[in-house]
Short mmCIF file of C-alpha atoms and ligand atoms in Angstrom, two decimals:
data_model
loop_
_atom_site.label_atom_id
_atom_site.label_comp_id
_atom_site.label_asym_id
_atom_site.label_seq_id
_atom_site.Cartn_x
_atom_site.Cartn_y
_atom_site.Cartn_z
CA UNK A 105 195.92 284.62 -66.23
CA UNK A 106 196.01 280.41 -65.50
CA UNK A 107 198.05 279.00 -62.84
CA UNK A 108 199.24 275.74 -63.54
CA UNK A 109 199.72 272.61 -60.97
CA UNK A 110 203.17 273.04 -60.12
CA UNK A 111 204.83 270.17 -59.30
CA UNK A 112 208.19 271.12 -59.45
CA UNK A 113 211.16 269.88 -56.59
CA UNK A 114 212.27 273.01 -56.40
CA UNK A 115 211.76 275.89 -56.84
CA UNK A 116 208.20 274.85 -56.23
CA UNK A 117 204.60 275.77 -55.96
CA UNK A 118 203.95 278.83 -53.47
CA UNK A 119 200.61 279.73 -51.57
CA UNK A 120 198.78 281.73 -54.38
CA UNK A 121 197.44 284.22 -51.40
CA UNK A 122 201.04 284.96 -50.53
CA UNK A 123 202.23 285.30 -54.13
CA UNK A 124 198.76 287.93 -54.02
CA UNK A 125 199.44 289.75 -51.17
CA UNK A 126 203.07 290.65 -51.89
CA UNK A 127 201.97 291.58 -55.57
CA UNK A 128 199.24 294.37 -53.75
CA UNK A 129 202.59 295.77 -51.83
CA UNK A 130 204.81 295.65 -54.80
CA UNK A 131 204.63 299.10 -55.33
CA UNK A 132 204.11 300.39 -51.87
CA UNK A 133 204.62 298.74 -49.47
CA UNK A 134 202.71 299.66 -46.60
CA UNK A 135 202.56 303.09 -46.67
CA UNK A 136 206.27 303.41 -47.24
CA UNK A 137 206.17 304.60 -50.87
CA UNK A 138 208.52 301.87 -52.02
CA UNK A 139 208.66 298.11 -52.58
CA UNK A 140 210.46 295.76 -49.81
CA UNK A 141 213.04 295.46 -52.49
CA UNK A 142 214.26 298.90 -52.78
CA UNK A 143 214.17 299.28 -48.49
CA UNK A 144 217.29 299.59 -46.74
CA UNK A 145 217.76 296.60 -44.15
CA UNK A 146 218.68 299.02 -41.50
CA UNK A 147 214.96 300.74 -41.79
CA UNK A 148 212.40 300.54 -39.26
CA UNK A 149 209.90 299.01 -41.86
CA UNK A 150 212.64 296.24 -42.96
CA UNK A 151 213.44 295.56 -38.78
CA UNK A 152 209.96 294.85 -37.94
CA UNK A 153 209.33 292.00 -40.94
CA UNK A 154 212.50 290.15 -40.14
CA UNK A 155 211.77 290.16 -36.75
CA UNK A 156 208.07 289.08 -37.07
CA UNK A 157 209.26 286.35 -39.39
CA UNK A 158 211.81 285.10 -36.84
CA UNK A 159 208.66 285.34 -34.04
CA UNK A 160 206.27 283.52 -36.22
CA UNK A 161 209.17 280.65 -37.46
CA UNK A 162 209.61 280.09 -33.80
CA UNK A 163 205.94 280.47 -32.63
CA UNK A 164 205.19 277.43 -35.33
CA UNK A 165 207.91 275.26 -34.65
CA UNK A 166 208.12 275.85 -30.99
CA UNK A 167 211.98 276.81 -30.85
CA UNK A 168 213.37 276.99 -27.96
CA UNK A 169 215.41 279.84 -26.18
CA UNK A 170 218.58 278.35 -26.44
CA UNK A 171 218.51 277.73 -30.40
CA UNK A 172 218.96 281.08 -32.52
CA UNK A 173 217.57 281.24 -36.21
CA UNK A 174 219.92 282.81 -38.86
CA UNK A 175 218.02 283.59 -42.37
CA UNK A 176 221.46 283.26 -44.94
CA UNK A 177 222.46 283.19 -48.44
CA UNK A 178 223.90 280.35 -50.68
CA UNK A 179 221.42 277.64 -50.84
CA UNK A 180 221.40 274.30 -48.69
CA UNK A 181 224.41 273.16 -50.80
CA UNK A 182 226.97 276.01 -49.19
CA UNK A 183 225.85 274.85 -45.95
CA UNK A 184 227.30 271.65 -47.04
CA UNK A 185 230.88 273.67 -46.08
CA UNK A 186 229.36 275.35 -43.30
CA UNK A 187 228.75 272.90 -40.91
CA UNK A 188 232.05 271.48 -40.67
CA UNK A 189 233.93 274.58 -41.04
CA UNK A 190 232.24 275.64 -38.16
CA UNK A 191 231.23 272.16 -36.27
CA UNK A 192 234.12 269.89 -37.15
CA UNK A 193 235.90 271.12 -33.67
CA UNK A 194 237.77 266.97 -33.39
CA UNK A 195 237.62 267.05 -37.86
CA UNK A 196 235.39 264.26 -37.27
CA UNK A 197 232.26 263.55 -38.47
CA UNK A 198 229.52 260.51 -39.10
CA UNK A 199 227.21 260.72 -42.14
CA UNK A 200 224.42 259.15 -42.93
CA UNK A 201 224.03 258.84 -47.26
CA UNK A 202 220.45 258.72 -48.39
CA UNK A 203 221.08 260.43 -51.51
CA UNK A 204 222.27 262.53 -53.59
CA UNK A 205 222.29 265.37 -51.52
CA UNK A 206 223.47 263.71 -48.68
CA UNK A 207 226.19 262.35 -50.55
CA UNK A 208 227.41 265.75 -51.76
CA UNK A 209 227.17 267.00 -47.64
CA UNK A 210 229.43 264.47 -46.80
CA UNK A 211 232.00 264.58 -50.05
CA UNK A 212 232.08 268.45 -48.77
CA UNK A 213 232.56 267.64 -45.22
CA UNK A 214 235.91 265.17 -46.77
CA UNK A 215 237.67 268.29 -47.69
CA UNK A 216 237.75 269.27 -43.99
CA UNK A 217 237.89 266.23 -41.84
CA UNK A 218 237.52 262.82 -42.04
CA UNK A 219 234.06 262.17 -42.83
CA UNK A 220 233.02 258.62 -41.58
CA UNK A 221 229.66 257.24 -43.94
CA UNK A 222 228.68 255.15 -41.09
CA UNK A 223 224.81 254.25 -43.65
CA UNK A 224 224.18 254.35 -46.70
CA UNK A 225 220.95 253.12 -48.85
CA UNK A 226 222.71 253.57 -51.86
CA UNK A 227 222.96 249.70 -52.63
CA UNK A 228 219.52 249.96 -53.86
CA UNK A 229 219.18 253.55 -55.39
CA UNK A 230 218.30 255.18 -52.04
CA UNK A 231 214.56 253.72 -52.00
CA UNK A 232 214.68 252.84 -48.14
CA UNK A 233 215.74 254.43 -45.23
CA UNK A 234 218.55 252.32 -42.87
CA UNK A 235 218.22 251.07 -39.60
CA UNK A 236 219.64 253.87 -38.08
CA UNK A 237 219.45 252.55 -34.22
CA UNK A 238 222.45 251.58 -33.32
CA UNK A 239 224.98 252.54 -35.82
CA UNK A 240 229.17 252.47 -35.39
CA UNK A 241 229.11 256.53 -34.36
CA UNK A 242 232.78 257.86 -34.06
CA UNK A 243 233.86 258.54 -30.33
CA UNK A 244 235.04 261.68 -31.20
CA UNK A 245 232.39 262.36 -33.78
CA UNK A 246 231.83 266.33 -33.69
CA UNK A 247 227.89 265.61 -35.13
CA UNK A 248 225.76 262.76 -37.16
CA UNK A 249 224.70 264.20 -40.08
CA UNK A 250 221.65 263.37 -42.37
CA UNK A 251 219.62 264.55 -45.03
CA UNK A 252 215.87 264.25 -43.75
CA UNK A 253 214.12 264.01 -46.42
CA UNK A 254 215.57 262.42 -50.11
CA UNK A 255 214.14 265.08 -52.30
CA UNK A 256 214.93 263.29 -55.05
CA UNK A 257 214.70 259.52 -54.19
CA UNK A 258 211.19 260.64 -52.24
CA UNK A 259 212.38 258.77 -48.60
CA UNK A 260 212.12 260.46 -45.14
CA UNK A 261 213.19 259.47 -41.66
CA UNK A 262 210.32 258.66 -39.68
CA UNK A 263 212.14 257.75 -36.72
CA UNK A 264 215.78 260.18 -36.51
CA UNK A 265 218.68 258.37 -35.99
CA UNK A 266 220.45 256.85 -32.12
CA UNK A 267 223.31 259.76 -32.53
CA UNK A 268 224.16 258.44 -28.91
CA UNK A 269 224.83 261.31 -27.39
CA UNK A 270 226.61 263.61 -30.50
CA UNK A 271 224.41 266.47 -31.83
CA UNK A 272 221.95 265.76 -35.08
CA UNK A 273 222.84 267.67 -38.15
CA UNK A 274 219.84 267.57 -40.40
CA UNK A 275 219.11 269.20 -43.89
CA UNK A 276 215.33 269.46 -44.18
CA UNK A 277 214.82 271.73 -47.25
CA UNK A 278 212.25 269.66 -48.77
CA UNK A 279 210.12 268.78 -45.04
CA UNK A 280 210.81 271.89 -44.03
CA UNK A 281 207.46 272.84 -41.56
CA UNK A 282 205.50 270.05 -43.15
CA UNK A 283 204.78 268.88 -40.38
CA UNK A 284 206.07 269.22 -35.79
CA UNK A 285 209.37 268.99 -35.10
CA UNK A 286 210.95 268.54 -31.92
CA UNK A 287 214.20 270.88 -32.12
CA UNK A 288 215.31 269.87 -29.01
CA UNK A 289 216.14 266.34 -30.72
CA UNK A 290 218.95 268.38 -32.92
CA UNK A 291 221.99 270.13 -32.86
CA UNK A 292 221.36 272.05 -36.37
CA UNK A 293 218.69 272.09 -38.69
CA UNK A 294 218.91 273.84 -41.83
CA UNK A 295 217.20 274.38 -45.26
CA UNK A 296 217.17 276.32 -48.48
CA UNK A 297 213.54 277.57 -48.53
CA UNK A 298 213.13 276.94 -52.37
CA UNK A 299 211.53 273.63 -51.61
CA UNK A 300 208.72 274.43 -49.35
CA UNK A 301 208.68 277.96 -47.67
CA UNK A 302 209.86 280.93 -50.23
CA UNK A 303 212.06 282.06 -52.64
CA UNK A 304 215.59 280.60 -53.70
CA UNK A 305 218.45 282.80 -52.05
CA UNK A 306 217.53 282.13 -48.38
CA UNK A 307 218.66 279.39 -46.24
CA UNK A 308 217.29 279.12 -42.91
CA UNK A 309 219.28 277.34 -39.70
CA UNK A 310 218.17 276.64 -36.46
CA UNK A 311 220.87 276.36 -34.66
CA UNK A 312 221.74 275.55 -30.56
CA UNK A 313 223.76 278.34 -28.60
CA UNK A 314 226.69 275.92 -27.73
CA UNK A 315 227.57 275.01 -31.00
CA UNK A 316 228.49 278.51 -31.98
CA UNK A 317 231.18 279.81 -31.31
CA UNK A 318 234.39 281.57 -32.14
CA UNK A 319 236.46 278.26 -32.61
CA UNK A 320 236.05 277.48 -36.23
CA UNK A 321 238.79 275.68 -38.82
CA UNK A 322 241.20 278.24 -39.72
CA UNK A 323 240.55 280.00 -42.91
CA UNK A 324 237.24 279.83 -42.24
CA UNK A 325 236.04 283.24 -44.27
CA UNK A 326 234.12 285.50 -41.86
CA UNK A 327 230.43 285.50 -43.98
CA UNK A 328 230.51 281.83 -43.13
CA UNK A 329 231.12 281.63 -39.71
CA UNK A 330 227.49 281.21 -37.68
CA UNK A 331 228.76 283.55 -34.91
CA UNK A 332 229.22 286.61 -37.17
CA UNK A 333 225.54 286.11 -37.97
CA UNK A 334 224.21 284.98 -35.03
CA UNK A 335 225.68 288.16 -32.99
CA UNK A 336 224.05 290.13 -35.94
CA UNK A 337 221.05 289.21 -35.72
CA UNK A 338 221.01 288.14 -38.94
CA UNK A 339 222.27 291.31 -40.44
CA UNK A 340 225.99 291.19 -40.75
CA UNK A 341 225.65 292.26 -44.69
CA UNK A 342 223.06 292.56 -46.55
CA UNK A 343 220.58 289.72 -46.32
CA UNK A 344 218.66 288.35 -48.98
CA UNK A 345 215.68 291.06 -48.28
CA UNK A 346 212.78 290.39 -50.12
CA UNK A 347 212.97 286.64 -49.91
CA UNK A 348 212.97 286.65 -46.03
CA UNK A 349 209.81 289.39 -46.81
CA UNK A 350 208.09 286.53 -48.24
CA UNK A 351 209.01 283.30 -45.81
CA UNK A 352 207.43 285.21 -43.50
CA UNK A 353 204.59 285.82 -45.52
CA UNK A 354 204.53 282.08 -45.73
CA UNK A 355 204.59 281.64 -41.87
CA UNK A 356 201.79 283.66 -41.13
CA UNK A 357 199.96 281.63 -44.00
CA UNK A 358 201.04 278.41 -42.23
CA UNK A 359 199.18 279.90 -38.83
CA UNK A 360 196.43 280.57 -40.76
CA UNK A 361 196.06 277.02 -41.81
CA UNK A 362 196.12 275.71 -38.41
CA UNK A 363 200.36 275.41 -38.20
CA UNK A 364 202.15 272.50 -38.50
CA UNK A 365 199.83 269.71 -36.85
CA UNK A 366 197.06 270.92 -39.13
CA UNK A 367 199.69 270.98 -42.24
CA UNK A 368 200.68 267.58 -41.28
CA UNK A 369 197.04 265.84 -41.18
CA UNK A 370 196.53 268.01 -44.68
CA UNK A 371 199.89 266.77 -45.82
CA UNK A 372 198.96 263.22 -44.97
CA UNK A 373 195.57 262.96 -46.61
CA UNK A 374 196.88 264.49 -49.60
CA UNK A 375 199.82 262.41 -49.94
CA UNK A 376 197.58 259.25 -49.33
CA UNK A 377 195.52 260.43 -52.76
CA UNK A 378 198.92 259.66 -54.70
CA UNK A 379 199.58 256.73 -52.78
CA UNK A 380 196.75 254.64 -52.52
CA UNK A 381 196.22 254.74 -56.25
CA UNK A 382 199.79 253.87 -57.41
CA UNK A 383 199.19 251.12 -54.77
CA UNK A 384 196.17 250.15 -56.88
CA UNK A 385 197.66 250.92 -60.14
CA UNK A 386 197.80 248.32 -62.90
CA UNK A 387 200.58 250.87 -64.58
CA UNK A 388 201.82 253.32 -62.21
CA UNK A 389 203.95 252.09 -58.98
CA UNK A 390 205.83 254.21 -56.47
CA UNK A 391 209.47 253.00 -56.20
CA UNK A 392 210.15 253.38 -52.44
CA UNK A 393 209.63 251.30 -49.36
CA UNK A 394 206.28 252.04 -48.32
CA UNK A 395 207.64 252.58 -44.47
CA UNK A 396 210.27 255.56 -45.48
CA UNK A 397 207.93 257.28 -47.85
CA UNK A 398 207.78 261.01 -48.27
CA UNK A 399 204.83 263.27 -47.62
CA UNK A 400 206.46 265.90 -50.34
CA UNK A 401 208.28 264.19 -53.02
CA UNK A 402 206.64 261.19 -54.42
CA UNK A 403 208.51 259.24 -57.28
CA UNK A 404 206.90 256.81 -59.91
CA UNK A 405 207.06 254.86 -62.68
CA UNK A 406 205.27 252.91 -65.22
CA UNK A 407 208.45 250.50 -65.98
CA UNK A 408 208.66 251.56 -69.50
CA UNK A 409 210.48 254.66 -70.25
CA UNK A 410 208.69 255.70 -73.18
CA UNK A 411 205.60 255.44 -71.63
CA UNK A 412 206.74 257.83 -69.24
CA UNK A 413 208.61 260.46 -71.51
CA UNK A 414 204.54 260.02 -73.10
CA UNK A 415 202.48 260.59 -69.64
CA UNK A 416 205.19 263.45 -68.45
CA UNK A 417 204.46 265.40 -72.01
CA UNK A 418 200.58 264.47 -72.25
CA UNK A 419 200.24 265.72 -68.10
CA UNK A 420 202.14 269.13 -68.75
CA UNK A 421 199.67 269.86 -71.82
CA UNK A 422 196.64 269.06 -69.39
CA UNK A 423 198.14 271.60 -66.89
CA UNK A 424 200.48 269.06 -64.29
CA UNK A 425 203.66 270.35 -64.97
CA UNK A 426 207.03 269.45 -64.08
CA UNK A 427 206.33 265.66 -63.39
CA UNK A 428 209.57 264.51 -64.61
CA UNK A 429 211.62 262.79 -62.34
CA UNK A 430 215.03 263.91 -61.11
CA UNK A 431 217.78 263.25 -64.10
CA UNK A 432 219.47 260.87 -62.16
CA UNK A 433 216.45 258.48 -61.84
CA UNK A 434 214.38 258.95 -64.40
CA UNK A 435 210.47 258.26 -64.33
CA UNK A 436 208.46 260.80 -62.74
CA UNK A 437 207.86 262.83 -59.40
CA UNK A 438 205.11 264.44 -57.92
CA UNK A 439 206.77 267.23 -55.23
CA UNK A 440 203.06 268.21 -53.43
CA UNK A 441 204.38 270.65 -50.79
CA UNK A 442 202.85 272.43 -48.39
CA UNK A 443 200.98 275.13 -51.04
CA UNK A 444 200.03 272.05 -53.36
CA UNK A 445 196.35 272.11 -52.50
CA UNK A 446 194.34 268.50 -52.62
CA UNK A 447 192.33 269.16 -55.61
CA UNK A 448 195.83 269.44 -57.42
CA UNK A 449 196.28 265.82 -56.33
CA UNK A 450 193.26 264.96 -56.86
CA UNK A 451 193.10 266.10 -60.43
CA UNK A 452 196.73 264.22 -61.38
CA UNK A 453 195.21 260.97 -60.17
CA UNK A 454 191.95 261.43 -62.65
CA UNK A 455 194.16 262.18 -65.14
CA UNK A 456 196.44 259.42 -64.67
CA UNK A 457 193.39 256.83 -64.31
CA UNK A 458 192.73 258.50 -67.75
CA UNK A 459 196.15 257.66 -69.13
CA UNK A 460 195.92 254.15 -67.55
CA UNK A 461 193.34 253.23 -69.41
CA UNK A 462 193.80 254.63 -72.44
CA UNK A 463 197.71 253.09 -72.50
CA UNK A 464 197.82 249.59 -70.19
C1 PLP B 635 217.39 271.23 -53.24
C2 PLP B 635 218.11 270.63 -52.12
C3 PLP B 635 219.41 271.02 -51.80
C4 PLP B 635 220.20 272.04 -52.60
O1 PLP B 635 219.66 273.29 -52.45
P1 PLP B 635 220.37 274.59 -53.06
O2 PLP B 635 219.66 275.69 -52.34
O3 PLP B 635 220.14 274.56 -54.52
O4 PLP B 635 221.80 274.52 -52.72
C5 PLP B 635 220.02 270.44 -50.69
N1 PLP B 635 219.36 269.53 -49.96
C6 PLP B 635 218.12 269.12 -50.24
C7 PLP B 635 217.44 268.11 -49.38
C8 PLP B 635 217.45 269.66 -51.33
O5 PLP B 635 216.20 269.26 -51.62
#
């Protein structure tokens, strides 16, 4: 067996002791005689690892009473629909467009409601983050809604935006428990764990008690109204079993490493590995303002696309795999989650010194 160095967007590079530990239970898990795929979601076994997940989610990011957590089906993207079936109370709604998937949140929430794009970075291919203090947000705006991190473009809000006063609707798939958050500071926060926490097929949101409720647009279908799941704990129909199984795997991994300050100062030094040396690169350069740049999703480029088709096929055969950038931008991108340890960092830059030399 070799493991590579994933670094895949998504889905993307897991912690190797969780990927371990869940192949030990595969066939029996716990005692139970069966795997946590075959287990009903109604058994006692099942009950006690979503719950512990829920505790340890909340125990790391510090939740507070008044926000429930809902572990769903159908991606980030069918959250998209979601939120302003179930939000869009006036049909109103600000956006802020950092990218693509930003874009496609708010082109969603348009089928709804009028959704107001009240930012946008897309004048210069989403490489900065906009002054989001004082923007033109809708009286009767039912939420501000932004994508927290630009997968794709590699940009993150360091500083969330002045919603004055309307909740904040944020997508963090790809920051998701990279480093503190303060929930308090949102009405919603949401993410398809793919990126950074487990398997595809589970969506986590963190929602506030107010905002559900039984008020939703009409037609709303009844598996996507937050209510239905919220007073379910979860467990309306059948949730997506064994991925939950592993996110919390991935929490208690997380608590191991110190939680999410400790992640963060890993996440940082890591990141500044990449960074410093495409800052010192006479061929490499990162192609985002160095103030909104991501800890998890860092995009470069030599300037020559060649070049880069040549480095993206001569890294995978050295073991870095999945460097390409998104199709939409071209170049290439290093995704270093959470589970991407340093030396996998550490080892790209060598080898792209390496290629440096041998091609500038
Ligand atoms: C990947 C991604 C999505 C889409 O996720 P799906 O689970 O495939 O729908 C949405 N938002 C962000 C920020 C992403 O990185």
């Amino acid at each position: 067996m070799s493991r590579v160095y994933n670094f895949s967007a998504g889905p993307a590079v897991l912690p190797e002791e969780v990927l371990r530990e869940a192949a030990d239970e595969m066939l029996d898990y716990r005692g139970t005689g069966m795997s946590v795929m075959e287990m009903s979601h109604r058994s006692k076994a099942y009950e006690q690892i979503i719950q512990e997940a829920e505790a340890d989610l909340r125990e790391l990011m510090n939740i507070p009473g008044n926000y429930r957590v809902l572990f769903l089906q159908g991606g980030a993207s069918q959250q998209f629909a979601m939120i302003p079936m179930n939000l869009m109370k006036n049909r109103v709604a600000d956006y802020i467009v950092t990218g693509q998937w930003a874009k496609k949140a708010y082109q969603e929430a348009s089928l709804y409601g009028k959704a107001n794009k009240i930012a946008s970075s897309e004048d210069k291919t989403f490489s900065y983050i906009p002054d989001c203090s004082d923007l033109p947000v809708s009286e009767d705006a039912d939420y501000v809604y932004i994508c927290e991190n630009n997968t794709i473009y590699g940009t993150k809000f360091k500083t969330l935006p002045n919603t004055k006063g309307k909740p904040l609707v944020a997508d963090v798939s790809s920051c998701f428990l990279s480093e503190p958050v303060d929930v308090t500071k949102y009405g919603l926060i949401y993410g398809g764990v793919q990126k950074n926490v487990g398997p595809a097929g589970v969506v986590i949101v963190i929602i506030r008690e107010d905002l559900i409720t039984e008020d939703v647009l009409p037609g709303t279908p009844t598996m996507l109204r937050y209510k239905i799941h919220a007073d379910n704990n979860s467990l309306y129909n059948t949730p997506p079993a064994y991925g939950i199984y592993i996110c919390g795997k991935v929490f208690k991994w997380l608590k191991k490493q110190g939680g999410l300050e400790a992640m963060k100062a890993y996440n940082e030094k890591k990141a500044a590995v990449l960074y410093d040396f495409l800052d010192s690169s006479r061929l490499f350069h990162g192609t985002v303002r160095k103030e909104d740049r991501s800890l998890m999703n860092v995009p470069f480029v030599t300037g020559d696309a060649d070049l880069d088709a040549k480095f993206v096929k001569e890294a995978a055969a050295a073991g870095f795999v999945n460097l390409k950038g998104h199709r939409t931008v071209g170049g290439m991108r290093a995704s270093i989650y959470n589970a991407m340890p340093i030396e996998g960092v550490e080892k790209l830059v060598a080898f792209m010194k390496k290629f440096e030399e041998e091609n500038a």
